[in-house]
């Protein structure tokens, strides 16, 4: 993979999709993480779902960002991007709040990406990934060329997401907001991660 | 939906008789599966009265009740049809919504309440013009019909026309000043538009009329914190504290208290006394947070480390991994120092 390319793993995609599906009437957001070294292409290997209420209020956003940052440094990951799904499914343009947070991430990571989930494409049987990606170019966020976005094993990823829904495991997803409502819920989603990785493994014929 | 398997004793059997009462009849031993109808009705009533939006569950329970036990529901059936219809719209179950609507139309042919439900179905199908026509006809008949007015505002919101929705909602509230739901909706709209001063005003109205509601206090505090500046931070801290007084398990309020107190303490503009007091508040909050996590046998480590980092040396957000390169989260251009 070369510079400017972005790879989105099944794990990251599945959790983002589940997050948007869990709160269909709200705007949701989260952070995109990478466990690979900096430089070269961006491999988004995981994501942390953050909020589904009051995305533009500061205290919980600040708290969540700091938490995730500390957790990343403990687990050898970096924050490389931000995702958001708007409540209004027909409008997938980045909000001022999205741009601000993405800006801050860009200050730390010079190939950071901003990912908007396109609600209109989130229906069963849609052949195209429901995502729109932006990158920083000439001091603004510009649409990324679709051909530089890699979603390896797209068919398998879709099938894994469907399996999560049919097994009821999509309800396992916890975002930071839910954690604050009930602190026994794990916002790092260890359980769900394990389930997804199991489905991804070659033993399940998914490679 | 729960089926209760009641393994009867040798001679008795629990059944629901024709008057809908649970009775014991003495009969030879049999296994009896009972749908606990009264339990399902109670659940639906609770969800109705407390305004839950658990639409999938409502459809599950409600559809069963309507299809299998309609005759046993008495007059309750109409309000259940309404509740299930709205939940069905929420779950894209137009088939179920349509059949509920038909039953209601048959029973109440000229009702404005049923007309509004028909309008909601049109909204769900994104036929906004047709829905608006329906609501306009209700308002022509009855200009004080608040439900129709609120639906029209919801349509504006669904279409993304926030400023128009805000304008209409303001006009509505001039007439119907006591409508809590409307005040809260307006505060949400203002927050989305980043008009925090006006959002705060709406929340102040709500706090005045609902002084025991910890959620309004906490939301107000969050808005004040977001506005930034020393005065707003102090107000934020006070209202986070008030929210905690009303509900000491509100974690958002606890974290909010910590963050606002810490920012005030870290500010170069405050007196030594104010600094000392806020350091105390922050320390108290930390101990409560730590206690809350330990009570649940959860590791508090990440939480507390990140808290300390979140206000270290003028920067609210620091990456430990890249020492010396601080990332400051300025939400809407206001530095939180």
Coordinates of N, CA, C and O in Angstrom, one line a residue, chain A residues 21 24-25 27 31 51-74 77-79 87-91 95-98 100-101 103-109 120 175-188, chain B residues 53-56 90-91 126 157-160 184 188 191-194 196 218-219 221-223 225-226 240 249-252 255-256 259 263 289 292-293 296 298 301-307 309-310 316-322 325-333 336:
Chain A
X21 N -26.4 1.7 13.7 CA -27.6 0.9 13.7 C -28.3 0.9 15.1 O -29.5 0.8 15.2
X24 N -30.5 4.6 15.6 CA -30.9 5.1 14.3 C -31.5 6.5 14.3 O -31.5 7.2 13.3
X25 N -31.9 7.0 15.5 CA -32.6 8.3 15.5 C -31.6 9.4 16.0 O -32.0 10.5 16.1
X27 N -27.5 11.2 16.1 CA -26.2 11.3 15.5 C -25.3 10.6 16.4 O -25.4 10.7 17.6
X31 N -14.1 7.3 17.3 CA -12.7 7.5 16.9 C -12.2 6.3 16.1 O -12.6 5.2 16.5
X51 N -20.2 8.7 21.3 CA -21.4 9.3 21.8 C -22.6 9.1 20.9 O -22.5 8.8 19.7
X52 N -23.8 9.2 21.5 CA -25.0 9.2 20.7 C -25.9 10.4 21.2 O -27.1 10.5 20.7
X53 N -25.4 11.2 22.1 CA -26.2 12.3 22.5 C -25.3 13.6 22.6 O -24.1 13.5 23.0
X54 N -25.9 14.7 22.2 CA -25.2 16.0 22.4 C -23.7 16.0 22.0 O -22.8 16.3 22.7
X55 N -23.5 15.6 20.7 CA -22.2 15.5 20.2 C -21.4 16.8 20.3 O -20.2 16.9 20.3
X56 N -22.2 17.9 20.3 CA -21.5 19.2 20.2 C -21.3 19.9 21.6 O -20.9 21.0 21.7
X57 N -21.5 19.1 22.7 CA -21.2 19.6 24.0 C -19.9 19.1 24.4 O -19.5 18.0 24.2
X58 N -19.1 20.0 25.1 CA -17.7 19.8 25.4 C -17.3 18.8 26.4 O -16.4 18.0 26.2
X59 N -17.9 18.8 27.6 CA -17.3 18.0 28.7 C -17.1 16.5 28.4 O -16.0 16.0 28.6
X60 N -18.2 15.9 28.0 CA -18.1 14.4 27.8 C -17.2 14.1 26.6 O -16.4 13.1 26.6
X61 N -17.2 15.0 25.6 CA -16.3 14.8 24.4 C -14.9 14.8 24.9 O -14.0 14.0 24.5
X62 N -14.5 15.9 25.7 CA -13.2 16.0 26.2 C -12.8 14.8 27.0 O -11.7 14.2 26.9
X63 N -13.7 14.4 27.9 CA -13.4 13.2 28.7 C -13.1 12.0 27.9 O -12.1 11.3 28.1
X64 N -14.0 11.7 27.0 CA -13.9 10.5 26.1 C -12.6 10.6 25.3 O -11.9 9.6 25.3
X65 N -12.3 11.7 24.7 CA -11.1 11.8 24.0 C -9.8 11.5 24.8 O -8.9 10.8 24.4
X66 N -9.8 12.1 26.0 CA -8.7 11.8 26.9 C -8.6 10.4 27.3 O -7.5 9.8 27.3
X67 N -9.7 9.8 27.6 CA -9.7 8.4 28.0 C -9.2 7.5 26.9 O -8.4 6.6 27.2
X68 N -9.7 7.7 25.7 CA -9.3 6.9 24.6 C -7.8 7.1 24.3 O -7.1 6.1 24.0
X69 N -7.4 8.3 24.4 CA -6.0 8.6 24.2 C -5.1 7.8 25.2 O -4.1 7.2 24.8
X70 N -5.4 7.8 26.4 CA -4.6 7.1 27.4 C -4.7 5.6 27.1 O -3.7 4.9 27.2
X71 N -5.9 5.1 26.8 CA -6.0 3.7 26.6 C -5.2 3.3 25.3 O -4.5 2.2 25.3
X72 N -5.2 4.1 24.3 CA -4.4 3.8 23.1 C -2.9 3.7 23.5 O -2.2 2.9 23.0
X73 N -2.4 4.7 24.3 CA -1.0 4.6 24.6 C -0.6 3.4 25.4 O 0.5 2.9 25.3
X74 N -1.6 2.8 26.1 CA -1.4 1.6 26.9 C -1.5 0.4 26.0 O -1.0 -0.7 26.3
X77 N -1.8 1.7 20.3 CA -2.6 2.1 19.2 C -2.5 3.6 19.1 O -2.1 4.3 20.0
X78 N -2.9 4.2 17.9 CA -3.0 5.6 17.7 C -4.3 6.0 17.2 O -5.0 5.3 16.5
X79 N -4.7 7.2 17.6 CA -6.0 7.8 17.0 C -5.7 8.3 15.6 O -4.8 9.2 15.5
X87 N -28.0 12.1 12.3 CA -29.4 11.6 12.6 C -30.2 11.7 11.3 O -31.0 10.8 11.0
X88 N -30.0 12.8 10.6 CA -30.7 13.0 9.3 C -30.1 12.2 8.3 O -29.0 12.6 7.7
X89 N -30.6 11.0 7.9 CA -29.9 10.0 7.1 C -29.6 10.6 5.7 O -28.7 10.1 5.0
X90 N -30.4 11.6 5.2 CA -30.2 12.1 3.9 C -29.1 13.1 3.8 O -28.7 13.5 2.7
X91 N -28.5 13.5 4.9 CA -27.5 14.5 4.9 C -26.2 13.9 5.5 O -26.1 13.8 6.7
X95 N -20.5 17.9 10.0 CA -21.0 19.1 10.8 C -19.8 19.9 11.3 O -18.7 19.3 11.3
X96 N -20.0 21.1 11.8 CA -18.9 21.9 12.4 C -18.2 21.1 13.5 O -17.0 21.2 13.6
X97 N -19.0 20.4 14.3 CA -18.4 19.6 15.4 C -17.5 18.5 14.8 O -16.3 18.4 15.3
X98 N -17.9 17.9 13.8 CA -17.0 16.8 13.1 C -15.7 17.4 12.6 O -14.6 16.9 12.8
X100 N -14.2 20.1 13.6 CA -13.4 20.6 14.7 C -12.6 19.4 15.3 O -11.4 19.5 15.6
X101 N -13.3 18.3 15.6 CA -12.6 17.2 16.2 C -11.6 16.6 15.3 O -10.5 16.3 15.7
X103 N -10.0 18.1 13.0 CA -8.9 19.0 13.0 C -7.9 18.7 14.1 O -6.7 18.7 13.9
X104 N -8.4 18.5 15.3 CA -7.6 18.3 16.4 C -6.8 17.0 16.2 O -5.6 16.9 16.6
X105 N -7.5 16.0 15.7 CA -6.8 14.7 15.4 C -5.7 14.9 14.4 O -4.6 14.3 14.5
X106 N -6.0 15.7 13.4 CA -5.0 16.0 12.3 C -3.7 16.6 12.9 O -2.6 16.4 12.4
X107 N -3.9 17.4 13.9 CA -2.7 18.1 14.5 C -1.7 17.1 15.1 O -0.6 17.3 15.2
X108 N -2.3 15.9 15.4 CA -1.4 14.8 16.0 C -1.0 13.8 14.9 O 0.0 13.1 15.1
X109 N -1.8 13.7 13.9 CA -1.6 12.6 12.9 C -1.8 13.2 11.5 O -3.0 13.5 11.2
X120 N -28.2 6.8 3.9 CA -29.0 6.3 2.8 C -28.6 5.0 2.2 O -29.3 4.4 1.5
X175 N -21.1 2.1 23.6 CA -20.3 3.3 23.4 C -20.1 4.0 24.7 O -20.5 3.6 25.7
X176 N -19.3 5.1 24.6 CA -18.9 5.8 25.8 C -20.0 6.3 26.6 O -20.1 6.3 27.8
X177 N -21.0 6.8 25.8 CA -22.3 7.3 26.5 C -22.9 6.3 27.3 O -23.4 6.5 28.4
X178 N -23.0 5.0 26.7 CA -23.7 3.9 27.4 C -22.9 3.6 28.7 O -23.4 3.2 29.7
X179 N -21.6 3.7 28.5 CA -20.7 3.4 29.7 C -21.0 4.3 30.8 O -21.1 3.9 32.0
X180 N -21.2 5.6 30.5 CA -21.5 6.6 31.6 C -22.9 6.3 32.2 O -23.1 6.6 33.4
X181 N -23.8 5.7 31.4 CA -25.1 5.4 32.0 C -25.0 4.2 32.9 O -25.8 4.0 33.8
X182 N -24.0 3.3 32.6 CA -23.8 2.1 33.4 C -22.4 1.7 33.3 O -21.9 1.1 32.3
X183 N -21.6 2.0 34.4 CA -20.2 1.9 34.2 C -19.7 0.4 34.2 O -18.5 0.2 33.9
X184 N -20.6 -0.5 34.4 CA -20.2 -1.9 34.2 C -20.0 -2.3 32.8 O -19.5 -3.3 32.4
X185 N -20.5 -1.4 31.9 CA -20.4 -1.7 30.4 C -19.1 -1.3 29.9 O -18.6 -0.2 30.3
X186 N -18.4 -2.1 29.1 CA -17.1 -1.9 28.7 C -17.0 -1.2 27.3 O -17.3 -1.7 26.3
X187 N -16.5 0.1 27.4 CA -16.5 0.8 26.1 C -15.4 0.4 25.2 O -15.3 0.8 24.0
X188 N -14.5 -0.5 25.7 CA -13.4 -1.0 24.8 C -14.0 -2.2 24.0 O -13.3 -2.7 23.1
Chain B
X53 N -39.4 4.7 24.3 CA -39.4 4.6 22.9 C -38.8 3.2 22.5 O -38.1 3.1 21.5
X54 N -39.1 2.2 23.2 CA -38.6 0.8 22.9 C -39.5 0.2 21.9 O -40.2 -0.8 22.2
X55 N -39.5 0.7 20.7 CA -40.5 0.4 19.7 C -40.5 -1.1 19.3 O -41.5 -1.7 19.1
X56 N -39.3 -1.7 19.2 CA -39.3 -3.1 18.8 C -40.0 -4.0 19.9 O -40.8 -4.9 19.5
X90 N -42.1 3.4 13.8 CA -40.7 3.5 14.2 C -39.8 2.3 13.7 O -38.6 2.5 13.5
X91 N -40.5 1.2 13.5 CA -39.7 0.0 13.1 C -39.9 -0.3 11.6 O -39.7 -1.4 11.2
X126 N -42.3 9.4 4.2 CA -41.6 10.6 3.7 C -42.5 11.4 2.7 O -42.0 12.1 1.8
X157 N -38.0 19.5 11.0 CA -36.8 18.9 11.6 C -36.3 17.7 10.7 O -35.1 17.6 10.4
X158 N -37.2 16.9 10.3 CA -36.9 15.7 9.5 C -36.3 16.1 8.2 O -35.4 15.4 7.6
X159 N -36.7 17.3 7.7 CA -36.2 17.7 6.4 C -34.9 18.5 6.6 O -34.4 19.0 5.6
X160 N -34.4 18.6 7.8 CA -33.2 19.3 8.0 C -33.3 20.8 8.0 O -32.4 21.6 8.0
X184 N -37.8 21.3 25.7 CA -36.7 20.4 25.6 C -36.3 20.2 24.2 O -35.1 20.2 23.8
X188 N -32.6 21.1 22.4 CA -31.8 20.2 21.5 C -31.5 20.9 20.2 O -30.4 20.8 19.7
X191 N -28.8 23.4 20.7 CA -27.5 22.7 20.9 C -26.9 22.3 19.6 O -25.7 22.5 19.3
X192 N -27.7 21.7 18.7 CA -27.3 21.2 17.4 C -26.8 22.4 16.6 O -25.9 22.2 15.7
X193 N -27.4 23.5 16.7 CA -27.0 24.7 16.0 C -25.8 25.5 16.7 O -25.5 26.6 16.2
X194 N -25.3 25.0 17.8 CA -24.3 25.6 18.5 C -24.7 26.9 19.1 O -23.8 27.8 19.4
X196 N -25.5 28.1 22.2 CA -25.5 27.6 23.5 C -26.3 28.5 24.5 O -26.9 28.1 25.4
X218 N -27.9 18.7 34.9 CA -26.6 18.2 34.3 C -26.4 18.7 32.9 O -25.3 19.1 32.5
X219 N -27.5 18.7 32.1 CA -27.4 19.2 30.7 C -27.1 20.7 30.7 O -26.3 21.2 29.9
X221 N -25.5 22.3 33.0 CA -24.1 22.5 33.3 C -23.2 22.2 32.1 O -22.2 22.9 31.9
X222 N -23.5 21.2 31.3 CA -22.7 20.8 30.1 C -22.7 22.0 29.1 O -21.7 22.3 28.5
X223 N -23.9 22.6 29.0 CA -23.9 23.8 28.0 C -23.1 24.9 28.5 O -22.3 25.5 27.8
X225 N -20.5 24.8 30.5 CA -19.1 24.3 30.3 C -18.6 24.6 28.9 O -17.5 25.1 28.6
X226 N -19.5 24.2 28.0 CA -19.1 24.4 26.5 C -19.0 25.8 26.2 O -18.1 26.2 25.4
X240 N -23.4 21.0 38.1 CA -23.0 19.6 38.2 C -23.2 19.1 39.6 O -23.7 18.0 39.9
X249 N -25.8 9.2 41.7 CA -25.2 8.2 40.8 C -25.0 8.7 39.4 O -24.7 7.9 38.5
X250 N -25.3 10.0 39.2 CA -25.1 10.6 37.8 C -23.7 10.7 37.5 O -23.0 11.7 37.9
X251 N -23.1 9.8 36.7 CA -21.7 9.8 36.5 C -21.2 11.0 35.6 O -20.2 11.5 35.8
X252 N -22.1 11.4 34.7 CA -21.7 12.5 33.9 C -21.5 13.8 34.8 O -20.6 14.6 34.6
X255 N -18.1 13.4 36.7 CA -17.0 13.8 35.8 C -17.0 15.2 35.5 O -16.0 15.9 35.4
X256 N -18.2 15.8 35.2 CA -18.3 17.2 34.9 C -17.8 18.1 36.0 O -17.2 19.1 35.8
X259 N -14.1 18.0 36.1 CA -13.4 18.8 35.0 C -13.6 20.3 35.2 O -12.6 21.0 35.0
X263 N -10.5 22.8 35.9 CA -10.1 23.9 35.0 C -10.1 25.2 35.8 O -9.3 26.1 35.5
X289 N -15.4 9.0 42.1 CA -15.3 8.3 40.8 C -14.6 6.9 41.1 O -15.0 5.9 40.7
X292 N -16.8 4.6 42.9 CA -17.9 4.0 42.1 C -17.3 2.9 41.2 O -18.0 1.9 41.1
X293 N -16.1 3.0 40.7 CA -15.6 2.0 39.9 C -15.2 0.8 40.8 O -15.4 -0.4 40.4
X296 N -17.9 -1.6 41.7 CA -18.3 -2.6 40.6 C -17.1 -3.5 40.3 O -17.2 -4.2 39.3
X298 N -14.3 -2.7 39.1 CA -13.8 -2.3 37.8 C -12.4 -1.6 38.0 O -12.3 -0.9 38.9
X301 N -8.0 2.5 36.9 CA -6.8 3.1 36.5 C -6.8 4.0 35.3 O -6.4 5.2 35.4
X302 N -7.4 3.5 34.2 CA -7.4 4.4 33.0 C -8.2 5.7 33.2 O -7.8 6.8 32.9
X303 N -9.3 5.5 33.9 CA -10.1 6.7 34.3 C -9.3 7.8 35.0 O -9.3 8.9 34.6
X304 N -8.6 7.4 36.1 CA -8.0 8.4 36.9 C -6.7 8.9 36.2 O -6.5 10.1 36.3
X305 N -6.0 8.1 35.5 CA -4.8 8.6 34.8 C -5.3 9.7 33.8 O -4.7 10.8 33.7
X306 N -6.3 9.4 33.1 CA -6.8 10.3 32.0 C -7.3 11.6 32.7 O -7.2 12.6 32.1
X307 N -7.9 11.4 33.8 CA -8.5 12.6 34.5 C -7.3 13.6 34.8 O -7.4 14.8 34.6
X309 N -4.5 13.7 33.4 CA -3.9 14.3 32.2 C -4.9 15.4 31.6 O -4.4 16.3 30.9
X310 N -6.1 15.2 31.8 CA -7.1 16.1 31.1 C -7.0 17.5 31.6 O -7.4 18.4 30.9
X316 N -6.2 20.7 28.2 CA -7.2 19.7 28.6 C -7.1 18.3 28.0 O -7.8 17.4 28.4
X317 N -6.2 18.2 27.0 CA -6.2 16.9 26.3 C -4.8 16.7 25.9 O -4.2 17.3 25.0
X318 N -4.1 15.7 26.5 CA -2.7 15.5 26.2 C -2.5 14.1 25.8 O -3.0 13.2 26.5
X319 N -1.7 13.9 24.8 CA -1.4 12.5 24.5 C -0.1 12.1 25.3 O 0.9 12.7 25.1
X320 N -0.2 11.0 26.0 CA 0.9 10.6 26.8 C 2.0 10.0 25.9 O 3.2 10.1 26.2
X321 N 1.5 9.5 24.8 CA 2.5 8.8 23.9 C 3.4 9.8 23.2 O 4.5 9.5 22.8
X322 N 3.0 11.0 23.0 CA 3.9 12.0 22.3 C 4.1 13.1 23.3 O 3.5 14.2 23.2
X325 N 4.0 17.1 22.9 CA 3.1 17.6 21.8 C 1.7 17.6 22.4 O 1.1 16.5 22.5
X326 N 1.2 18.7 22.8 CA -0.1 18.7 23.4 C -1.2 19.0 22.4 O -1.0 19.8 21.5
X327 N -2.3 18.2 22.5 CA -3.4 18.5 21.7 C -4.5 19.1 22.5 O -5.0 18.5 23.5
X328 N -4.8 20.3 22.2 CA -5.8 21.0 23.0 C -7.2 20.9 22.3 O -7.3 21.2 21.1
X329 N -8.1 20.4 23.0 CA -9.5 20.3 22.4 C -10.2 21.6 22.7 O -10.6 21.9 23.8
X330 N -10.3 22.5 21.7 CA -11.0 23.7 21.8 C -12.4 23.5 21.1 O -12.4 23.4 19.9
X331 N -13.4 23.3 21.9 CA -14.7 23.2 21.2 C -15.2 24.6 20.9 O -15.4 25.4 21.8
X332 N -15.4 24.9 19.7 CA -15.9 26.2 19.3 C -15.1 27.3 19.7 O -15.6 28.4 20.1
X333 N -13.8 27.1 19.6 CA -12.9 28.3 19.7 C -12.6 28.7 21.1 O -12.0 29.7 21.4
X336 N -10.3 26.0 27.2 CA -10.8 25.7 28.5 C -9.7 25.9 29.6 O -9.2 24.9 30.1

